[in-house]
PDB file of C-alpha atoms in Angstrom:
ATOM      1  CA  UNK V   1      -8.902   4.726 -20.825  1.00 92.00           C
ATOM      2  CA  UNK V   2      -6.721   6.085 -18.070  1.00 96.00           C
ATOM      3  CA  UNK V   3      -3.393   4.724 -17.026  1.00 98.00           C
ATOM      4  CA  UNK V   4      -5.001   3.534 -13.771  1.00 98.00           C
ATOM      5  CA  UNK V   5      -7.576   1.593 -15.508  1.00 98.00           C
ATOM      6  CA  UNK V   6      -5.097   0.014 -17.713  1.00 98.00           C
ATOM      7  CA  UNK V   7      -2.967  -0.919 -14.504  1.00 98.00           C
ATOM      8  CA  UNK V   8      -6.110  -2.616 -13.202  1.00 98.00           C
ATOM      9  CA  UNK V   9      -6.108  -4.766 -16.478  1.00 98.00           C
ATOM     10  CA  UNK V  10      -2.363  -5.238 -16.133  1.00 98.00           C
ATOM     11  CA  UNK V  11      -2.909  -6.463 -12.674  1.00 98.00           C
ATOM     12  CA  UNK V  12      -5.462  -8.921 -13.868  1.00 97.00           C
ATOM     13  CA  UNK V  13      -2.848 -10.457 -16.320  1.00 98.00           C
ATOM     14  CA  UNK V  14      -0.493 -10.774 -13.376  1.00 97.00           C
ATOM     15  CA  UNK V  15      -2.968 -12.432 -11.207  1.00 97.00           C
ATOM     16  CA  UNK V  16      -3.714 -15.097 -13.982  1.00 97.00           C
ATOM     17  CA  UNK V  17      -0.222 -15.174 -15.554  1.00 97.00           C
ATOM     18  CA  UNK V  18       1.332 -16.786 -12.471  1.00 97.00           C
ATOM     19  CA  UNK V  19      -0.965 -19.778 -13.144  1.00 96.00           C
ATOM     20  CA  UNK V  20       1.662 -20.797 -15.835  1.00 95.00           C
ATOM     21  CA  UNK V  21       4.084 -21.850 -12.934  1.00 95.00           C
ATOM     22  CA  UNK V  22       1.117 -23.681 -11.300  1.00 96.00           C
ATOM     23  CA  UNK V  23       0.128 -25.663 -14.157  1.00 96.00           C
ATOM     24  CA  UNK V  24       3.719 -26.486 -15.077  1.00 96.00           C
ATOM     25  CA  UNK V  25       4.404 -27.485 -11.592  1.00 94.00           C
ATOM     26  CA  UNK V  26       1.223 -29.706 -11.367  1.00 95.00           C
ATOM     27  CA  UNK V  27       2.458 -31.597 -14.564  1.00 96.00           C
ATOM     28  CA  UNK V  28       6.039 -32.036 -13.382  1.00 95.00           C
ATOM     29  CA  UNK V  29       4.749 -33.185  -9.946  1.00 94.00           C
ATOM     30  CA  UNK V  30       2.067 -35.524 -10.779  1.00 94.00           C
ATOM     31  CA  UNK V  31       2.731 -36.132 -14.458  1.00 95.00           C
ATOM     32  CA  UNK V  32      -0.422 -34.556 -15.618  1.00 95.00           C
ATOM     33  CA  UNK V  33      -2.772 -31.668 -14.898  1.00 94.00           C
ATOM     34  CA  UNK V  34      -5.843 -32.841 -13.281  1.00 94.00           C
ATOM     35  CA  UNK V  35      -8.690 -31.073 -14.979  1.00 94.00           C
ATOM     36  CA  UNK V  36     -11.456 -32.974 -13.089  1.00 96.00           C
ATOM     37  CA  UNK V  37     -10.158 -31.981  -9.635  1.00 95.00           C
ATOM     38  CA  UNK V  38      -7.529 -29.152 -10.201  1.00 93.00           C
ATOM     39  CA  UNK V  39      -8.172 -27.580  -6.623  1.00 93.00           C
ATOM     40  CA  UNK V  40      -7.359 -30.907  -4.981  1.00 95.00           C
ATOM     41  CA  UNK V  41      -4.259 -31.339  -7.038  1.00 96.00           C
ATOM     42  CA  UNK V  42      -3.081 -27.714  -6.489  1.00 94.00           C
ATOM     43  CA  UNK V  43      -3.687 -28.005  -2.644  1.00 94.00           C
ATOM     44  CA  UNK V  44      -0.728 -30.613  -2.813  1.00 95.00           C
ATOM     45  CA  UNK V  45       1.576 -28.756  -4.828  1.00 95.00           C
ATOM     46  CA  UNK V  46       5.179 -28.415  -3.331  1.00 95.00           C
ATOM     47  CA  UNK V  47       8.038 -26.011  -3.818  1.00 95.00           C
ATOM     48  CA  UNK V  48       7.828 -23.199  -6.624  1.00 95.00           C
ATOM     49  CA  UNK V  49       4.405 -24.578  -7.963  1.00 96.00           C
ATOM     50  CA  UNK V  50       2.844 -24.459  -4.470  1.00 96.00           C
ATOM     51  CA  UNK V  51       4.177 -20.870  -3.979  1.00 97.00           C
ATOM     52  CA  UNK V  52       2.885 -19.938  -7.366  1.00 97.00           C
ATOM     53  CA  UNK V  53      -0.588 -21.160  -6.451  1.00 97.00           C
ATOM     54  CA  UNK V  54      -0.305 -19.055  -3.192  1.00 97.00           C
ATOM     55  CA  UNK V  55       0.726 -16.021  -5.261  1.00 97.00           C
ATOM     56  CA  UNK V  56      -2.110 -16.596  -7.434  1.00 97.00           C
ATOM     57  CA  UNK V  57      -4.542 -16.742  -4.772  1.00 97.00           C
ATOM     58  CA  UNK V  58      -3.322 -13.717  -2.903  1.00 97.00           C
ATOM     59  CA  UNK V  59      -3.360 -11.772  -6.187  1.00 98.00           C
ATOM     60  CA  UNK V  60      -7.033 -12.650  -6.618  1.00 97.00           C
ATOM     61  CA  UNK V  61      -7.599 -11.473  -3.102  1.00 98.00           C
ATOM     62  CA  UNK V  62      -5.862  -8.101  -3.719  1.00 98.00           C
ATOM     63  CA  UNK V  63      -7.617  -7.456  -7.203  1.00 98.00           C
ATOM     64  CA  UNK V  64     -10.997  -6.363  -5.846  1.00 98.00           C
ATOM     65  CA  UNK V  65      -9.548  -3.844  -3.286  1.00 98.00           C
ATOM     66  CA  UNK V  66      -7.083  -2.460  -5.864  1.00 98.00           C
ATOM     67  CA  UNK V  67      -9.780  -2.164  -8.630  1.00 98.00           C
ATOM     68  CA  UNK V  68     -12.198  -0.579  -6.167  1.00 98.00           C
ATOM     69  CA  UNK V  69      -9.476   1.923  -4.907  1.00 98.00           C
ATOM     70  CA  UNK V  70      -8.699   2.992  -8.474  1.00 98.00           C
ATOM     71  CA  UNK V  71     -12.508   3.576  -9.345  1.00 97.00           C
ATOM     72  CA  UNK V  72     -12.868   5.585  -6.179  1.00 97.00           C
ATOM     73  CA  UNK V  73      -9.680   7.642  -6.930  1.00 97.00           C
ATOM     74  CA  UNK V  74     -10.798   8.066 -10.578  1.00 96.00           C
ATOM     75  CA  UNK V  75     -14.398   9.099  -9.700  1.00 95.00           C
ATOM     76  CA  UNK V  76     -13.849  11.422  -6.647  1.00 95.00           C
ATOM     77  CA  UNK V  77     -10.395  12.851  -7.207  1.00 93.00           C
ATOM     78  CA  UNK V  78      -8.890  15.322  -9.462  1.00 93.00           C
ATOM     79  CA  UNK V  79      -5.380  14.365  -8.846  1.00 95.00           C
ATOM     80  CA  UNK V  80      -4.955  12.229 -11.919  1.00 96.00           C
ATOM     81  CA  UNK V  81      -1.300  12.330 -12.058  1.00 97.00           C
ATOM     82  CA  UNK V  82      -1.171  10.765  -8.531  1.00 98.00           C
ATOM     83  CA  UNK V  83      -3.842   8.260  -9.136  1.00 98.00           C
ATOM     84  CA  UNK V  84      -2.000   6.865 -12.305  1.00 98.00           C
ATOM     85  CA  UNK V  85       1.441   6.895 -10.668  1.00 98.00           C
ATOM     86  CA  UNK V  86       0.077   5.141  -7.568  1.00 98.00           C
ATOM     87  CA  UNK V  87      -1.663   2.668  -9.752  1.00 98.00           C
ATOM     88  CA  UNK V  88       1.396   1.910 -11.702  1.00 98.00           C
ATOM     89  CA  UNK V  89       3.508   1.462  -8.709  1.00 98.00           C
ATOM     90  CA  UNK V  90       0.970  -1.006  -7.295  1.00 98.00           C
ATOM     91  CA  UNK V  91       1.360  -3.161 -10.488  1.00 98.00           C
ATOM     92  CA  UNK V  92       5.154  -2.843 -10.161  1.00 98.00           C
ATOM     93  CA  UNK V  93       5.053  -3.933  -6.499  1.00 98.00           C
ATOM     94  CA  UNK V  94       2.969  -6.726  -7.411  1.00 98.00           C
ATOM     95  CA  UNK V  95       5.232  -7.972  -9.929  1.00 98.00           C
ATOM     96  CA  UNK V  96       8.026  -7.797  -7.229  1.00 98.00           C
ATOM     97  CA  UNK V  97       5.529  -9.640  -4.835  1.00 98.00           C
ATOM     98  CA  UNK V  98       5.065 -12.541  -7.324  1.00 97.00           C
ATOM     99  CA  UNK V  99       8.886 -12.788  -7.764  1.00 97.00           C
ATOM    100  CA  UNK V 100       9.424 -12.718  -4.019  1.00 97.00           C
ATOM    101  CA  UNK V 101       6.807 -15.473  -3.697  1.00 96.00           C
ATOM    102  CA  UNK V 102       8.324 -17.707  -6.322  1.00 96.00           C
ATOM    103  CA  UNK V 103      11.787 -17.174  -4.934  1.00 97.00           C
ATOM    104  CA  UNK V 104      10.705 -18.157  -1.385  1.00 96.00           C
ATOM    105  CA  UNK V 105      11.735 -14.743   0.107  1.00 96.00           C
ATOM    106  CA  UNK V 106       9.169 -14.684   2.950  1.00 93.00           C
ATOM    107  CA  UNK V 107      10.145 -11.511   4.819  1.00 96.00           C
ATOM    108  CA  UNK V 108      10.572  -9.592   1.724  1.00 96.00           C
ATOM    109  CA  UNK V 109       7.294 -10.752   0.286  1.00 97.00           C
ATOM    110  CA  UNK V 110       5.549  -9.535   3.432  1.00 97.00           C
ATOM    111  CA  UNK V 111       7.247  -6.209   3.169  1.00 98.00           C
ATOM    112  CA  UNK V 112       6.422  -5.957  -0.618  1.00 98.00           C
ATOM    113  CA  UNK V 113       2.769  -7.012   0.327  1.00 98.00           C
ATOM    114  CA  UNK V 114       2.682  -4.087   2.953  1.00 98.00           C
ATOM    115  CA  UNK V 115       3.774  -1.537   0.354  1.00 98.00           C
ATOM    116  CA  UNK V 116       1.115  -2.628  -1.946  1.00 98.00           C
ATOM    117  CA  UNK V 117      -1.523  -2.443   0.847  1.00 98.00           C
ATOM    118  CA  UNK V 118      -0.377   1.179   1.706  1.00 98.00           C
ATOM    119  CA  UNK V 119      -0.738   2.155  -2.117  1.00 98.00           C
ATOM    120  CA  UNK V 120      -4.377   0.778  -1.973  1.00 98.00           C
ATOM    121  CA  UNK V 121      -5.157   2.872   0.995  1.00 98.00           C
ATOM    122  CA  UNK V 122      -3.461   5.974  -0.737  1.00 98.00           C
ATOM    123  CA  UNK V 123      -5.577   5.514  -3.648  1.00 98.00           C
ATOM    124  CA  UNK V 124      -8.736   5.356  -1.386  1.00 98.00           C
ATOM    125  CA  UNK V 125      -7.531   8.599   0.353  1.00 97.00           C
ATOM    126  CA  UNK V 126      -6.879  10.595  -2.886  1.00 97.00           C
ATOM    127  CA  UNK V 127     -10.504  12.093  -2.818  1.00 96.00           C
ATOM    128  CA  UNK V 128      -9.635  13.469   0.618  1.00 95.00           C
ATOM    129  CA  UNK V 129      -6.665  15.373  -0.776  1.00 91.00           C
ATOM    130  CA  UNK V 130      -8.211  16.903  -3.901  1.00 72.00           C
TER     131      UNK V 130
END
């Protein structure tokens, strides 16, 4: 397994790990987790729990492009060190992104999201470089 593939797996854990704050916040806000209608409950979350839900949803949205970019870079580029470095950088950026979301740091969060997007583009472009 390459470092880049391990990074995809690590990002999956980040995307679902943030759910801890969602579930904890739902219980704190409503007294219990609504397992019958969790999406309805989560749509009404406020504060950190609501931001955690948004971070989770955005992470799921970013997962497919990141995974696809890693697979393209792995399959069609000989620049293994660059591929691995970019994949690890993306995971680190997404950790910062989640923290920025939880901390209600809107402009910083947008900047960090942009960096992650550029990393995905760079992964897709690696086959053009070698």
